[in-house]
């Protein structure tokens, strides 16, 4: 079967690359991936795979039925883009101003369609079903959870799920996997400090939100270093502070935005509680008021141990055992594939795509991101092999 998958991947590679380039030219943000969905639906129809669409607005689920009855495996790709002006040197740049596929989701969708082409030609040799999930809004506000709530794990019931992400920091031909904690639980926060503004020459008549906000940010740094065990990974970053418009006016309000990353939702609760204690104490001492909004985003991606071991062996068939790299440390980035892992045994892995590009072109979420879609042959083969091996084992 490995040899057949290799042959079919080579047969369909040119088409996979064409799809990636078309998707790259029309990047769309979360729950607005209407043209993207049309491209995907058109390709599924061309291949001959039935599908359901408009799930969680722009989500699509294709279904390949094997010749024999059996288990059901889910393969997932996210399809949304980012609000970034593209500055890459590729020949098929974004045609939508302000939007870019700067996280490789164009490749994820094209790679899954490539796996679909392979698996559809092998369906007579498969026992069971393959669900092909094209998911919107991974970059926010999240499309996995609403798709699951819409029932995509049922009829037929899903037994396992697999997903992958292109990873330009690692060279092409390598696949990275991790047992257990893979990516972090993400929480964003917004703080508004309400003071009393006034003239810059009379600060004693004001309640200066800049002084208050500065002390809050400084005190936040002690939460991780003095309140959280050094054995528990955690990040608290204030990423935006805004107040005032001119040089001689003390503003009446200040806003702070930031992010919390952990692998433990209870630990996040502890950090949020400490944050509120600090905000409340400092604002009270200055006679100011505040609003503290917390957005608990995605759970941590936790790979199932059995699926990790299974994936490690199967992915070794694709790139060789020596090129399957077991990660020693998890990533502090986040992924809403985690919602699938909360429902069914799952494994999420990274596919290296780096070759000759410059360092700055290997950074996800960067306007100069550049990678060669010929490497989608690996992700298409990997997803197809995982599906075949899981269903036929």
XYZ file of C-alpha atoms in Angstrom:
393
model
C 0.000 0.000 0.000
C 2.896 2.326 0.713
C 4.085 2.038 -2.886
C 0.593 2.739 -4.243
C 0.302 5.848 -2.069
C 3.698 7.037 -3.315
C 2.683 6.527 -6.946
C -0.652 8.283 -6.504
C 0.946 11.193 -4.659
C 3.357 11.687 -7.544
C 0.485 11.371 -10.036
C -1.550 14.107 -8.328
C 1.247 16.418 -7.165
C 0.888 18.896 -10.010
C -2.809 19.319 -9.285
C -2.149 19.674 -5.544
C 0.318 22.462 -6.296
C -2.149 24.205 -8.605
C -4.815 24.167 -5.885
C -2.422 25.588 -3.303
C -1.539 28.459 -5.641
C -5.178 29.232 -6.351
C -6.057 29.200 -2.649
C -3.049 31.401 -1.881
C -4.300 34.079 -4.267
C -7.643 34.364 -2.484
C -6.975 34.374 1.287
C -10.073 34.906 3.417
C -10.518 35.456 7.130
C -12.388 33.247 9.588
C -16.009 32.412 8.678
C -15.625 34.461 5.482
C -13.885 31.758 3.432
C -16.605 31.729 0.762
C -14.408 31.614 -2.363
C -12.070 29.203 -0.579
C -15.022 26.910 0.105
C -16.107 27.106 -3.525
C -12.627 26.058 -4.692
C -12.640 23.101 -2.280
C -16.169 22.001 -3.205
C -15.372 22.214 -6.902
C -12.321 19.985 -6.406
C -14.200 17.426 -4.302
C -16.851 17.258 -7.026
C -14.149 16.796 -9.673
C -12.617 13.937 -7.689
C -16.057 12.408 -7.146
C -16.285 12.702 -3.386
C -19.683 13.586 -1.859
C -19.651 16.367 0.710
C -21.742 18.518 3.010
C -21.069 22.243 3.115
C -21.987 25.412 5.027
C -21.216 23.681 8.311
C -20.358 26.393 10.850
C -20.838 28.881 7.981
C -18.025 27.858 5.612
C -16.950 24.411 6.813
C -17.019 21.374 4.511
C -16.985 17.645 5.236
C -16.289 15.145 2.476
C -16.826 11.407 2.951
C -14.975 8.522 1.319
C -16.595 5.143 1.932
C -14.427 2.067 1.721
C -15.568 -1.100 -0.006
C -16.009 -2.832 3.334
C -17.569 -1.618 6.549
C -15.268 -0.596 9.368
C -14.065 2.277 11.506
C -14.137 5.966 10.595
C -11.088 8.218 10.610
C -11.199 12.019 10.399
C -8.559 14.066 8.556
C -8.676 17.806 9.188
C -7.298 20.914 7.483
C -7.929 24.544 8.420
C -8.669 26.937 5.558
C -8.615 30.550 6.843
C -6.010 33.279 6.335
C -4.625 36.198 8.340
C -5.137 39.992 8.140
C -1.606 40.639 6.836
C -0.396 42.510 3.732
C 1.708 40.035 1.777
C 5.350 40.959 1.109
C 6.604 37.585 -0.080
C 8.436 37.082 -3.369
C 6.181 34.283 -4.612
C 4.672 34.609 -8.096
C 1.075 34.048 -6.984
C 0.622 36.668 -4.279
C -2.608 37.473 -2.520
C -5.159 39.305 -4.641
C -7.135 40.383 -1.561
C -5.625 43.508 -0.030
C -4.788 43.137 3.646
C -5.168 39.343 3.693
C -2.509 36.643 3.349
C -2.097 32.926 3.833
C 0.758 33.582 6.265
C 0.233 30.412 8.303
C 0.155 27.843 5.527
C -3.542 27.007 5.648
C -3.646 27.151 1.846
C -1.184 24.266 1.972
C -3.193 22.428 4.607
C -6.321 22.512 2.446
C -4.434 21.552 -0.712
C -2.606 18.772 1.120
C -5.865 17.308 2.408
C -7.343 17.465 -1.073
C -4.246 15.607 -2.231
C -4.868 12.927 0.394
C -8.475 12.801 -0.818
C -7.310 12.147 -4.398
C -5.103 9.305 -3.192
C -7.660 7.733 -0.870
C -10.490 7.947 -3.371
C -8.488 5.789 -5.770
C -7.785 3.302 -2.977
C -11.306 3.108 -1.514
C -11.875 -0.426 -2.796
C -8.929 -1.505 -0.616
C -10.135 0.318 2.501
C -12.361 -1.062 5.247
C -14.277 1.861 6.747
C -14.721 5.561 6.114
C -12.602 8.694 5.796
C -14.072 12.053 6.780
C -12.330 15.011 5.160
C -12.851 18.103 7.307
C -12.099 21.545 5.872
C -12.428 23.798 8.888
C -12.845 27.582 8.987
C -11.578 30.176 11.453
C -8.658 28.426 13.156
C -6.933 31.793 13.531
C -9.987 32.999 15.431
C -12.582 32.853 16.729
C -12.333 29.082 16.139
C -14.170 26.770 13.768
C -13.482 23.317 15.221
C -15.843 23.579 18.178
C -18.866 24.808 16.173
C -18.287 22.116 13.552
C -18.210 19.464 16.275
C -21.384 20.930 17.795
C -22.954 20.678 14.336
C -22.423 16.895 14.536
C -19.481 16.163 12.246
C -18.176 13.463 14.590
C -21.354 11.431 14.072
C -23.035 9.584 11.173
C -20.717 7.765 10.859
C -19.154 8.063 14.298
C -15.490 9.071 14.216
C -12.999 6.727 15.903
C -9.809 8.797 15.520
C -8.642 12.136 14.118
C -5.409 13.346 12.521
C -4.213 16.767 11.457
C -0.957 18.453 10.510
C 0.649 21.860 10.090
C 3.386 22.901 7.686
C 6.456 23.986 9.668
C 8.965 26.183 7.801
C 11.452 26.187 10.680
C 12.327 22.526 9.954
C 13.754 21.226 6.720
C 11.635 19.504 4.136
C 11.510 15.751 4.596
C 11.213 15.906 8.366
C 8.061 15.312 10.416
C 7.804 16.413 14.042
C 5.588 14.578 16.525
C 4.959 14.875 20.253
C 3.387 12.591 22.826
C 0.940 14.262 25.217
C 1.103 18.072 25.449
C 1.778 19.440 21.959
C 0.467 23.026 21.902
C -0.760 25.361 24.608
C -4.114 26.414 26.013
C -4.671 30.010 24.905
C -6.424 32.821 26.734
C -6.588 36.452 25.644
C -7.428 39.381 27.897
C -8.486 43.030 27.663
C -8.118 45.504 30.520
C -9.576 49.015 30.580
C -8.376 51.375 33.323
C -10.726 54.323 33.916
C -9.034 57.295 35.553
C -9.560 61.061 35.461
C -7.882 63.000 32.695
C -6.570 66.539 32.761
C -3.831 68.953 31.802
C -0.292 67.604 31.797
C 0.840 70.588 33.910
C -1.554 69.664 36.745
C -1.164 65.908 37.318
C -2.281 66.254 40.945
C -5.808 66.913 39.701
C -5.939 63.705 37.686
C -6.095 59.984 38.268
C -3.428 59.010 35.762
C -4.233 55.687 34.044
C -0.727 55.550 32.531
C 0.887 55.333 35.988
C -1.702 52.748 37.048
C -1.356 50.663 33.886
C 2.424 50.706 34.097
C 2.342 49.364 37.636
C -0.167 46.667 36.666
C 2.022 45.445 33.781
C 5.125 45.453 35.986
C 3.388 43.520 38.750
C 2.043 40.967 36.275
C 5.638 39.863 35.689
C 5.779 38.507 39.231
C 2.842 36.129 38.704
C 4.827 33.610 36.658
C 8.104 34.030 38.563
C 6.702 34.105 42.108
C 3.244 32.481 42.100
C 3.546 29.599 39.616
C 5.667 26.475 40.032
C 8.800 26.509 37.908
C 7.836 22.983 36.815
C 4.658 24.233 35.106
C 5.124 25.968 31.726
C 3.236 29.273 31.571
C 3.459 32.542 29.654
C 1.792 35.871 30.470
C 2.472 38.614 27.907
C 1.060 42.135 27.690
C 1.187 42.880 23.970
C -0.650 46.197 23.570
C -0.892 49.304 25.792
C -2.763 52.338 24.502
C -3.590 55.677 26.135
C -3.668 59.318 25.134
C -3.210 61.153 21.855
C -1.041 64.188 22.532
C 1.882 65.542 24.587
C 0.144 67.737 27.169
C -3.048 65.871 28.088
C -3.177 63.118 30.692
C -5.766 60.680 29.319
C -8.750 59.417 31.262
C -8.404 55.769 30.209
C -5.852 53.167 29.201
C -6.261 49.744 27.587
C -4.041 46.684 27.869
C -4.309 43.585 25.684
C -2.392 40.383 26.063
C -2.238 36.607 26.108
C -1.832 33.734 28.579
C -0.454 30.342 27.520
C -0.458 27.178 29.634
C -1.102 23.451 29.239
C -3.479 23.304 32.195
C -6.822 25.105 32.311
C -6.769 25.146 36.133
C -3.383 26.846 36.028
C -4.862 29.476 33.724
C -7.633 30.028 36.279
C -4.986 30.626 38.935
C -3.151 33.154 36.746
C -6.362 35.017 35.915
C -7.288 35.204 39.609
C -3.875 36.651 40.478
C -4.176 39.165 37.634
C -7.509 40.405 38.932
C -6.123 40.749 42.462
C -3.324 42.948 41.136
C -5.632 45.041 38.938
C -8.138 45.544 41.735
C -5.512 46.401 44.356
C -3.675 48.955 42.241
C -6.761 50.660 40.796
C -8.351 50.911 44.269
C -5.232 52.506 45.707
C -5.382 55.220 43.035
C -9.183 55.641 43.156
C -9.586 54.392 39.596
C -11.927 51.740 38.191
C -11.388 48.938 35.717
C -12.964 46.396 33.367
C -11.206 43.045 32.995
C -12.419 40.816 30.137
C -10.993 37.327 29.673
C -11.504 35.212 26.559
C -10.739 31.556 27.157
C -9.839 30.395 23.677
C -8.546 26.978 22.668
C -7.711 24.083 24.997
C -4.206 22.596 24.850
C -3.489 20.132 22.056
C -2.845 16.844 23.855
C -1.908 13.965 21.592
C -3.272 10.565 22.571
C -0.434 8.189 23.506
C -1.726 5.271 21.421
C -2.259 7.536 18.386
C 1.221 9.016 18.912
C 2.851 5.574 18.832
C 0.735 4.560 15.845
C 1.575 7.793 13.983
C 5.276 7.483 14.741
C 5.396 4.093 13.050
C 3.178 5.075 10.110
C 4.912 8.397 9.403
C 8.232 6.571 9.380
C 7.015 4.828 6.230
C 6.665 8.214 4.541
C 9.906 10.009 5.468
C 11.992 7.268 7.071
C 12.282 6.584 10.791
C 15.351 8.813 11.052
C 13.315 11.812 9.832
C 10.487 11.437 12.339
C 11.586 13.787 15.100
C 10.075 13.347 18.541
C 9.832 16.789 20.101
C 11.250 17.112 23.595
C 9.300 20.257 24.450
C 5.775 21.370 23.505
C 5.002 24.605 21.650
C 3.471 27.661 23.302
C 1.450 28.359 20.163
C -2.162 27.182 20.002
C -4.459 25.212 17.680
C -8.172 24.527 17.820
C -7.540 20.981 16.574
C -7.487 20.486 20.354
C -11.292 20.255 20.357
C -11.104 17.069 18.274
C -8.634 15.652 20.789
C -11.116 16.241 23.585
C -13.672 14.056 21.809
C -11.747 11.260 20.053
C -8.210 9.801 20.171
C -6.141 12.169 18.035
C -2.672 13.078 16.868
C -1.425 16.382 15.476
C 1.986 16.650 13.796
C 4.225 19.136 11.964
C 5.587 18.776 8.426
C 8.898 20.468 7.648
C 8.942 22.544 4.440
C 12.203 24.481 4.691
C 14.755 24.338 1.905
C 16.464 27.447 0.469
C 14.396 30.323 1.863
C 15.877 32.976 4.135
C 15.319 32.892 7.905
C 12.731 35.670 7.810
C 10.834 33.770 5.111
C 10.521 30.772 7.429
C 8.457 32.562 10.070
C 4.753 31.773 10.306
C 2.496 34.841 10.540
C 5.152 36.898 8.748
C 4.366 38.910 5.566
C 7.436 37.435 3.847
C 6.582 33.767 4.527
C 7.667 31.640 1.587
C 7.691 27.882 1.045
C 7.579 25.481 -1.881
C 4.302 23.658 -2.411
C 6.115 20.645 -3.883
C 6.530 19.556 -0.254
C 2.764 19.040 0.003
C 3.458 15.632 -1.468
C 4.677 14.642 2.006
C 1.612 15.924 3.881
C -0.759 14.323 1.348
C 1.056 10.983 1.634
C 1.227 11.214 5.420
C -2.498 11.841 5.871
C -3.393 9.138 3.349
C -1.078 6.568 4.962
C -2.417 7.355 8.444
C -5.984 6.856 7.229
C -5.229 3.584 5.427
C -3.179 2.104 8.256
C -5.705 3.077 10.920
C -8.680 1.646 9.031
C -6.938 -1.540 7.976
C -5.182 -2.365 11.236
